Amino acid sequence: MNTNLTTERPTFVTHLECSWTGEIYEADQPHNLSRAGKPLLVRYDLDGVRAALSKETVAARPNDLWRWRELLPVRRVADIISLGEVATPLIPLTRSLQDLGGGEVLVKDEGRLPTGSFKARGLVMAVSMAKAFGLKHLAMPSNGNAGAALAAYASRAGIRATVCCPEDTPEINLSEIALQGGAVYRVNGLIDDCGKLVGQGREVTGWFDVSTLKEPYRIEGKKTMGLELAEQLGWELPDVIFYPTGGGTGLIGMWKAFAELEAIGFIGSKRPRMVAVQAAGCAPMVRAFEAGDEAAIRWEGAHTIASGIRVPQAVGDFLILRAVRDSGGFAIAVSDEAIMAAVESVARADGLLLCPEGGATMAAYKQALADGRVRKDERAVLFNCATGLKYPMPPVHASLDRTKPINFAGLSEAD
């Protein structure tokens, strides 16, 4: 029995706070954006957490997302909706980087989570809170993986789910959403166009909008990436984190996690440089970062094979840019060609199947190593946000005819 899911524990949520104005909102009731139209952040009694939680206590618990209950918003075990959110491993890359002479590079492989992507972290928290609030119907726009996670957790909670996806969303993602009980629709537009439809539908249907950063709890699920990472590295954060950035919930969430960990005495003041990785065909954060802007304007004509980071306009743009700048990090764009080359090289050399967004972080690391923004002696963590099994792979045409002589020596040479 997983005691993380069965044992009542003290909870420390005090209120919600507008990320732009600091205005206070009451916890324990559903909220979307603040009155200023900005994301709400969950705040905790961190002195209380510090008194209640120790590193030893955490280490003794089952190794999943729910071991961090004191730093999470779900108050009662009866509201936890779980499909087995394991702590994801750190996989060192060795052969992929031999020619570059890079330092220690670790891939946090989020594809091991339920529904095969890191979207499970955010949606398990959002759906659990929706259950706590008694919500009956959730809706969101999605490039695929978030919709799949919403459908899975909503079905398990007995909550309806509606998902709007861009029309070129991979068939496997659409089928996954539908098979797991979600109502899914193709939309002739990009993800922000889908988001507008979800917002319009809310006025008519009353469904609750769980779009990226338009509710407070997906950040709380995603921040567990930062909590896990700190513990896995012996409470010593890496020098640099490369994060594939579309809506940016995970980057914002990890930055929040590090501040909370310092406040409860688990880590010191050292922070990694946070690197927002985008595709050259959709790089609003890179453009805003390089221009010194506090917000990012919409990227027109967005296109990339890494559909998870094809987000022309992010609600939390200022939070992403703030975290990147406060950490001394940067935003970087990589080409689709570099993304696919990285996916192929890591698969062949290290046996790890990256999704395109994960490939983008590898391409960005190589680019940053070459231009000096990352040193060879630095420890870097790359986030692979989904299993590569969900994405197209090269066809195989080679065959053997068992009824005819086979040149095995030739096969060996071909290998």
Coordinates of N, CA, C and O in Angstrom, one line a residue, residues 212-353:
T212 N -3.2 25.9 -19.8 CA -1.9 26.2 -19.1 C -2.0 27.6 -18.4 O -2.3 28.6 -19.1
L213 N -1.7 27.6 -17.1 CA -1.6 28.8 -16.3 C -2.9 29.5 -16.1 O -2.9 30.6 -15.4
K214 N -4.0 29.0 -16.7 CA -5.3 29.7 -16.5 C -6.0 29.1 -15.2 O -7.1 29.6 -14.9
E215 N -5.4 28.2 -14.6 CA -5.8 27.8 -13.2 C -4.5 27.6 -12.4 O -3.4 27.4 -13.0
P216 N -4.5 27.5 -11.1 CA -3.3 27.6 -10.3 C -2.6 26.3 -10.1 O -1.5 26.3 -9.5
Y217 N -3.2 25.2 -10.4 CA -2.7 23.9 -9.8 C -1.8 23.1 -10.7 O -1.0 22.2 -10.3
R218 N -1.8 23.3 -12.0 CA -0.9 22.6 -12.9 C 0.6 23.0 -12.6 O 1.4 22.1 -12.6
I219 N 0.8 24.2 -12.2 CA 2.1 24.7 -11.8 C 2.6 23.8 -10.6 O 3.7 23.4 -10.5
E220 N 1.7 23.6 -9.7 CA 2.0 22.8 -8.4 C 2.4 21.4 -8.8 O 3.3 20.8 -8.1
G221 N 1.8 20.8 -9.7 CA 2.2 19.5 -10.2 C 3.5 19.5 -10.9 O 4.4 18.7 -10.6
K222 N 3.7 20.5 -11.7 CA 4.9 20.5 -12.5 C 6.1 20.9 -11.6 O 7.3 20.5 -11.9
K223 N 5.9 21.6 -10.5 CA 7.0 22.0 -9.7 C 7.7 20.8 -9.1 O 8.9 20.8 -8.7
T224 N 7.0 19.6 -9.0 CA 7.6 18.4 -8.5 C 8.8 18.0 -9.3 O 9.7 17.2 -8.7
M225 N 8.9 18.4 -10.5 CA 10.2 18.1 -11.3 C 11.4 18.7 -10.5 O 12.4 18.1 -10.5
G226 N 11.2 20.0 -10.0 CA 12.3 20.6 -9.3 C 12.5 20.0 -8.0 O 13.7 19.9 -7.5
L227 N 11.5 19.6 -7.3 CA 11.6 18.9 -6.0 C 12.4 17.6 -6.1 O 13.4 17.3 -5.4
E228 N 12.0 16.8 -7.1 CA 12.6 15.6 -7.4 C 14.1 15.7 -7.8 O 15.0 15.0 -7.3
L229 N 14.3 16.7 -8.7 CA 15.7 16.9 -9.2 C 16.6 17.3 -8.0 O 17.7 16.7 -7.9
A230 N 16.2 18.1 -7.1 CA 17.0 18.5 -6.0 C 17.4 17.3 -5.2 O 18.6 17.1 -4.8
E231 N 16.4 16.5 -4.9 CA 16.7 15.3 -4.0 C 17.6 14.3 -4.8 O 18.5 13.7 -4.2
Q232 N 17.3 14.1 -6.0 CA 18.1 13.1 -6.8 C 19.6 13.5 -6.9 O 20.4 12.6 -7.0
L233 N 19.9 14.8 -6.8 CA 21.2 15.3 -6.9 C 21.8 15.6 -5.6 O 22.8 16.4 -5.4
G234 N 21.2 15.0 -4.5 CA 21.8 15.2 -3.2 C 21.6 16.6 -2.6 O 22.5 17.1 -1.9
W235 N 20.5 17.3 -3.0 CA 20.2 18.6 -2.6 C 21.2 19.6 -3.1 O 21.4 20.7 -2.5
E236 N 21.9 19.3 -4.2 CA 22.8 20.3 -4.9 C 22.3 20.4 -6.3 O 22.4 19.5 -7.1
L237 N 21.7 21.6 -6.6 CA 21.1 21.8 -7.9 C 22.2 21.9 -9.0 O 23.4 22.2 -8.8
P238 N 21.8 21.5 -10.2 CA 22.8 21.5 -11.3 C 23.2 22.9 -11.7 O 22.6 23.9 -11.2
D239 N 24.2 23.1 -12.6 CA 24.6 24.4 -13.0 C 23.6 25.0 -14.0 O 23.4 26.2 -14.0
V240 N 23.0 24.2 -14.8 CA 22.2 24.7 -15.9 C 21.1 23.7 -16.2 O 21.3 22.5 -16.2
I241 N 19.8 24.2 -16.5 CA 18.7 23.3 -16.8 C 18.2 23.8 -18.2 O 17.9 25.0 -18.4
F242 N 18.1 22.9 -19.2 CA 17.6 23.2 -20.5 C 16.1 22.6 -20.5 O 15.9 21.4 -20.4
Y243 N 15.2 23.5 -20.7 CA 13.8 23.1 -20.6 C 13.0 23.5 -21.9 O 13.0 24.7 -22.3
P244 N 12.4 22.6 -22.5 CA 11.6 22.9 -23.7 C 10.4 23.8 -23.3 O 9.6 23.3 -22.5
T245 N 10.3 24.9 -23.9 CA 9.4 26.0 -23.4 C 8.3 26.3 -24.4 O 8.6 27.0 -25.4
G246 N 7.1 26.0 -24.1 CA 5.9 26.4 -24.8 C 5.1 27.3 -23.9 O 5.4 28.5 -23.9
G247 N 4.2 26.7 -23.1 CA 3.5 27.5 -22.1 C 4.4 27.8 -20.9 O 4.1 28.8 -20.2
G248 N 5.4 27.0 -20.7 CA 6.4 27.3 -19.7 C 6.0 27.0 -18.2 O 6.7 27.3 -17.3
T249 N 5.0 26.2 -18.0 CA 4.5 25.8 -16.7 C 5.6 25.2 -15.9 O 5.8 25.5 -14.7
G250 N 6.3 24.3 -16.5 CA 7.4 23.5 -15.8 C 8.5 24.4 -15.4 O 9.1 24.3 -14.3
L251 N 9.0 25.3 -16.2 CA 10.1 26.2 -15.9 C 9.7 27.1 -14.8 O 10.4 27.2 -13.8
I252 N 8.5 27.7 -14.8 CA 8.0 28.5 -13.8 C 7.8 27.7 -12.5 O 8.2 28.2 -11.4
G253 N 7.3 26.5 -12.6 CA 7.1 25.6 -11.4 C 8.4 25.2 -10.8 O 8.5 25.3 -9.5
M254 N 9.4 24.9 -11.5 CA 10.7 24.5 -10.9 C 11.3 25.7 -10.2 O 11.9 25.5 -9.1
W255 N 11.2 26.9 -10.8 CA 11.8 28.1 -10.2 C 11.1 28.3 -8.8 O 11.7 28.7 -7.8
K256 N 9.8 28.1 -8.8 CA 9.0 28.2 -7.5 C 9.4 27.1 -6.5 O 9.6 27.4 -5.3
A257 N 9.6 25.9 -7.0 CA 10.0 24.8 -6.2 C 11.4 25.1 -5.5 O 11.5 24.8 -4.3
F258 N 12.3 25.7 -6.2 CA 13.6 26.0 -5.6 C 13.5 27.0 -4.5 O 14.2 26.9 -3.5
A259 N 12.7 28.0 -4.7 CA 12.5 29.0 -3.7 C 11.8 28.4 -2.4 O 12.2 28.7 -1.3
E260 N 10.9 27.5 -2.6 CA 10.2 26.8 -1.5 C 11.2 25.9 -0.8 O 11.2 25.8 0.5
L261 N 12.0 25.2 -1.5 CA 13.0 24.3 -0.9 C 14.0 25.1 -0.1 O 14.4 24.6 1.0
E262 N 14.4 26.2 -0.5 CA 15.3 27.1 0.3 C 14.7 27.6 1.5 O 15.2 27.6 2.6
A263 N 13.4 28.0 1.4 CA 12.6 28.5 2.5 C 12.5 27.5 3.6 O 12.4 27.8 4.8
I264 N 12.4 26.2 3.3 CA 12.2 25.1 4.3 C 13.6 24.5 4.7 O 13.6 23.5 5.5
G265 N 14.7 25.1 4.2 CA 16.0 24.6 4.6 C 16.5 23.4 4.0 O 17.5 22.8 4.4
F266 N 16.0 23.0 2.8 CA 16.5 21.8 2.2 C 17.6 22.1 1.2 O 18.4 21.2 1.0
I267 N 17.7 23.3 0.7 CA 18.8 23.7 -0.2 C 19.3 25.1 0.2 O 18.6 25.8 1.0
G268 N 20.4 25.5 -0.3 CA 20.9 26.8 -0.1 C 20.5 27.7 -1.2 O 19.5 27.5 -1.9
S269 N 21.3 28.8 -1.4 CA 20.8 29.9 -2.4 C 21.3 29.6 -3.8 O 20.9 30.3 -4.7
K270 N 22.1 28.6 -4.0 CA 22.6 28.3 -5.4 C 21.4 27.9 -6.3 O 20.5 27.1 -5.9
R271 N 21.4 28.5 -7.5 CA 20.4 28.2 -8.5 C 21.0 27.8 -9.8 O 22.0 28.4 -10.2
P272 N 20.3 26.9 -10.5 CA 20.8 26.7 -11.9 C 20.4 27.8 -12.8 O 19.4 28.5 -12.6
R273 N 21.2 28.0 -13.9 CA 20.7 28.9 -14.9 C 19.6 28.2 -15.7 O 19.7 27.1 -16.1
M274 N 18.5 28.9 -15.8 CA 17.3 28.3 -16.5 C 17.3 28.7 -17.9 O 17.4 29.9 -18.3
V275 N 17.3 27.7 -18.8 CA 17.4 28.0 -20.3 C 16.1 27.6 -20.9 O 15.7 26.4 -20.8
A276 N 15.4 28.6 -21.5 CA 14.1 28.3 -22.2 C 14.5 28.0 -23.6 O 15.0 28.8 -24.4
V277 N 14.2 26.7 -24.0 CA 14.5 26.2 -25.3 C 13.2 26.3 -26.2 O 12.2 25.7 -25.8
Q278 N 13.4 26.9 -27.3 CA 12.3 27.0 -28.3 C 12.7 26.6 -29.7 O 13.9 26.4 -29.9
A279 N 11.8 26.4 -30.6 CA 12.1 26.1 -32.0 C 12.2 27.4 -32.8 O 11.5 28.4 -32.5
A280 N 13.1 27.3 -33.8 CA 13.3 28.5 -34.6 C 12.0 29.0 -35.2 O 11.8 30.2 -35.5
G281 N 11.1 28.1 -35.5 CA 9.8 28.4 -36.2 C 8.7 29.0 -35.2 O 7.6 29.3 -35.7
C282 N 9.0 29.0 -33.9 CA 8.1 29.5 -32.9 C 8.9 29.9 -31.7 O 9.0 29.1 -30.8
A283 N 9.4 31.1 -31.7 CA 10.4 31.5 -30.6 C 10.0 32.9 -30.0 O 10.9 33.8 -29.9
P284 N 8.8 33.0 -29.5 CA 8.4 34.3 -28.9 C 9.2 34.7 -27.7 O 9.5 35.9 -27.5
M285 N 9.6 33.7 -26.9 CA 10.4 34.0 -25.7 C 11.8 34.4 -26.0 O 12.4 35.3 -25.3
V286 N 12.4 33.8 -27.0 CA 13.7 34.1 -27.4 C 13.8 35.6 -27.9 O 14.6 36.3 -27.5
R287 N 12.8 35.9 -28.8 CA 12.7 37.3 -29.3 C 12.6 38.3 -28.2 O 13.3 39.3 -28.1
A288 N 11.7 38.0 -27.2 CA 11.5 38.9 -26.1 C 12.7 39.0 -25.2 O 13.1 40.1 -24.7
F289 N 13.3 37.8 -24.9 CA 14.5 37.8 -24.1 C 15.6 38.7 -24.7 O 16.2 39.5 -24.0
E290 N 15.9 38.5 -26.0 CA 17.0 39.2 -26.6 C 16.7 40.7 -26.8 O 17.6 41.5 -26.8
A291 N 15.4 41.0 -26.8 CA 15.0 42.5 -26.9 C 14.9 43.1 -25.6 O 14.8 44.4 -25.5
G292 N 15.1 42.4 -24.5 CA 15.0 42.9 -23.2 C 13.5 43.3 -22.8 O 13.3 44.0 -21.8
D293 N 12.6 42.6 -23.4 CA 11.2 42.9 -23.1 C 10.7 42.1 -21.9 O 11.2 41.0 -21.7
E294 N 9.7 42.6 -21.2 CA 9.1 41.9 -20.1 C 8.0 40.9 -20.5 O 7.6 40.1 -19.7
A295 N 7.4 41.1 -21.7 CA 6.4 40.3 -22.2 C 6.7 39.9 -23.7 O 7.5 40.6 -24.3
A296 N 6.0 38.9 -24.2 CA 6.3 38.4 -25.5 C 5.1 38.6 -26.4 O 4.0 38.2 -26.0
I297 N 5.2 39.2 -27.5 CA 4.1 39.3 -28.4 C 3.9 38.0 -29.2 O 4.8 37.2 -29.3
R298 N 2.7 37.9 -29.8 CA 2.4 36.6 -30.5 C 3.3 36.4 -31.7 O 3.7 37.3 -32.4
W299 N 3.8 35.1 -31.8 CA 4.6 34.7 -32.9 C 3.7 34.3 -34.1 O 3.0 33.3 -34.0
E300 N 3.8 35.0 -35.2 CA 2.9 34.7 -36.3 C 3.5 33.6 -37.2 O 4.7 33.5 -37.3
G301 N 2.7 32.8 -37.7 CA 3.1 31.7 -38.7 C 3.9 30.6 -38.0 O 4.8 30.1 -38.5
A302 N 3.6 30.3 -36.7 CA 4.3 29.4 -35.9 C 4.3 28.0 -36.6 O 3.3 27.5 -37.0
H303 N 5.5 27.4 -36.7 CA 5.6 26.0 -37.3 C 6.9 25.4 -36.7 O 7.9 26.0 -36.6
T304 N 6.7 24.1 -36.3 CA 7.9 23.3 -35.9 C 7.4 21.8 -35.8 O 6.2 21.6 -35.5
I305 N 8.3 20.9 -36.0 CA 8.0 19.5 -35.7 C 7.8 19.2 -34.3 O 7.1 18.2 -33.9
A306 N 8.3 20.1 -33.4 CA 8.2 19.9 -31.9 C 6.9 20.6 -31.5 O 6.9 21.7 -31.0
S307 N 5.8 19.9 -31.7 CA 4.5 20.6 -31.6 C 4.2 21.0 -30.1 O 3.5 21.9 -29.9
G308 N 4.8 20.3 -29.2 CA 4.6 20.7 -27.8 C 5.1 22.1 -27.4 O 4.7 22.6 -26.4
I309 N 6.1 22.6 -28.2 CA 6.6 23.9 -27.9 C 6.1 24.9 -29.0 O 6.6 26.0 -29.1
R310 N 5.1 24.5 -29.8 CA 4.6 25.4 -30.8 C 3.4 26.2 -30.1 O 2.2 25.9 -30.4
V311 N 3.8 27.1 -29.3 CA 2.9 28.0 -28.6 C 3.2 29.4 -28.9 O 4.1 30.0 -28.5
P312 N 2.3 30.0 -29.8 CA 2.7 31.4 -30.3 C 2.6 32.5 -29.2 O 3.3 33.5 -29.4
Q313 N 1.8 32.3 -28.2 CA 1.6 33.3 -27.2 C 1.3 32.6 -25.9 O 0.4 31.8 -25.8
A314 N 2.2 32.9 -24.8 CA 2.0 32.2 -23.5 C 1.5 33.2 -22.5 O 1.9 34.3 -22.4
V315 N 0.5 32.7 -21.8 CA -0.1 33.5 -20.7 C 0.9 33.9 -19.7 O 0.9 35.0 -19.1
G316 N 1.8 33.0 -19.4 CA 2.8 33.3 -18.3 C 4.2 33.8 -18.9 O 5.2 33.6 -18.3
D317 N 4.1 34.5 -20.0 CA 5.4 35.0 -20.7 C 6.3 35.7 -19.7 O 7.5 35.5 -19.6
F318 N 5.7 36.6 -18.9 CA 6.5 37.4 -18.0 C 7.1 36.6 -16.9 O 8.2 36.9 -16.4
L319 N 6.4 35.5 -16.5 CA 7.0 34.6 -15.4 C 8.1 33.8 -16.0 O 9.1 33.6 -15.3
I320 N 8.0 33.4 -17.2 CA 9.1 32.6 -17.9 C 10.3 33.5 -18.0 O 11.5 33.2 -17.6
L321 N 10.1 34.7 -18.5 CA 11.3 35.7 -18.7 C 11.9 36.1 -17.4 O 13.1 36.2 -17.3
R322 N 11.1 36.2 -16.4 CA 11.6 36.6 -15.1 C 12.5 35.5 -14.5 O 13.6 35.8 -14.0
A323 N 12.0 34.3 -14.6 CA 12.8 33.1 -14.1 C 14.1 33.0 -14.8 O 15.2 32.8 -14.3
V324 N 14.1 33.1 -16.2 CA 15.3 33.0 -17.0 C 16.3 34.1 -16.6 O 17.5 33.8 -16.4
R325 N 15.8 35.3 -16.5 CA 16.7 36.4 -16.2 C 17.2 36.4 -14.7 O 18.4 36.6 -14.5
D326 N 16.3 36.1 -13.8 CA 16.7 36.0 -12.4 C 17.8 35.0 -12.1 O 18.6 35.1 -11.2
S327 N 17.7 33.9 -13.0 CA 18.7 32.8 -12.8 C 20.0 33.0 -13.5 O 20.9 32.2 -13.4
G328 N 20.1 34.1 -14.3 CA 21.2 34.3 -15.1 C 21.3 33.4 -16.4 O 22.3 33.2 -17.0
G329 N 20.1 32.9 -16.7 CA 20.0 32.0 -17.9 C 19.7 32.7 -19.2 O 20.0 33.9 -19.3
F330 N 19.2 32.0 -20.1 CA 18.9 32.6 -21.4 C 17.9 31.8 -22.2 O 17.4 30.8 -21.7
A331 N 17.4 32.4 -23.3 CA 16.4 31.7 -24.1 C 17.1 31.5 -25.5 O 17.9 32.3 -26.0
I332 N 16.9 30.3 -26.0 CA 17.6 29.9 -27.2 C 16.7 29.1 -28.2 O 15.8 28.4 -27.8
A333 N 16.9 29.4 -29.5 CA 16.1 28.7 -30.5 C 16.9 27.8 -31.3 O 18.1 28.1 -31.6
V334 N 16.3 26.6 -31.7 CA 17.1 25.7 -32.5 C 16.2 25.3 -33.7 O 15.0 25.3 -33.6
S335 N 16.8 24.9 -34.8 CA 16.1 24.5 -36.0 C 15.5 23.1 -35.9 O 16.0 22.3 -35.1
D336 N 14.5 22.9 -36.7 CA 13.9 21.5 -36.8 C 15.0 20.5 -37.2 O 15.0 19.4 -36.7
E337 N 15.9 20.9 -38.1 CA 16.9 20.0 -38.6 C 17.8 19.6 -37.4 O 18.2 18.4 -37.2
A338 N 18.2 20.6 -36.6 CA 19.0 20.3 -35.4 C 18.3 19.4 -34.4 O 18.9 18.5 -33.7
I339 N 17.0 19.6 -34.3 CA 16.1 18.8 -33.3 C 16.2 17.4 -33.8 O 16.4 16.5 -33.0
M340 N 15.9 17.1 -35.0 CA 15.8 15.7 -35.5 C 17.2 15.1 -35.5 O 17.3 13.9 -35.2
A341 N 18.2 15.8 -35.8 CA 19.6 15.3 -35.7 C 19.9 14.9 -34.3 O 20.6 13.8 -34.0
A342 N 19.5 15.7 -33.3 CA 19.7 15.3 -31.9 C 18.9 14.1 -31.5 O 19.5 13.2 -30.8
V343 N 17.7 14.0 -31.9 CA 16.9 12.8 -31.6 C 17.6 11.5 -32.1 O 17.7 10.5 -31.4
E344 N 18.1 11.6 -33.3 CA 18.7 10.5 -34.0 C 20.0 10.1 -33.3 O 20.3 8.9 -33.0
S345 N 20.8 11.1 -33.0 CA 22.1 10.9 -32.4 C 22.0 10.3 -31.0 O 22.8 9.3 -30.7
V346 N 21.1 10.7 -30.2 CA 21.0 10.2 -28.8 C 20.4 8.8 -28.9 O 20.8 7.9 -28.1
A347 N 19.5 8.5 -29.8 CA 18.9 7.2 -29.9 C 20.0 6.2 -30.3 O 20.1 5.1 -29.8
R348 N 20.8 6.6 -31.3 CA 21.9 5.7 -31.8 C 23.0 5.5 -30.8 O 23.5 4.4 -30.7
A349 N 23.4 6.6 -30.2 CA 24.6 6.5 -29.4 C 24.3 6.1 -27.9 O 25.1 5.3 -27.3
D350 N 23.2 6.5 -27.4 CA 22.9 6.2 -26.0 C 21.6 5.4 -25.7 O 21.3 5.1 -24.6
G351 N 20.9 5.0 -26.8 CA 19.8 4.2 -26.6 C 18.6 4.8 -26.0 O 17.7 4.1 -25.5
L352 N 18.6 6.1 -25.9 CA 17.5 6.9 -25.3 C 16.6 7.5 -26.4 O 17.2 8.3 -27.2
L353 N 15.3 7.2 -26.4 CA 14.5 7.7 -27.4 C 13.8 9.0 -26.9 O 12.9 9.0 -26.1

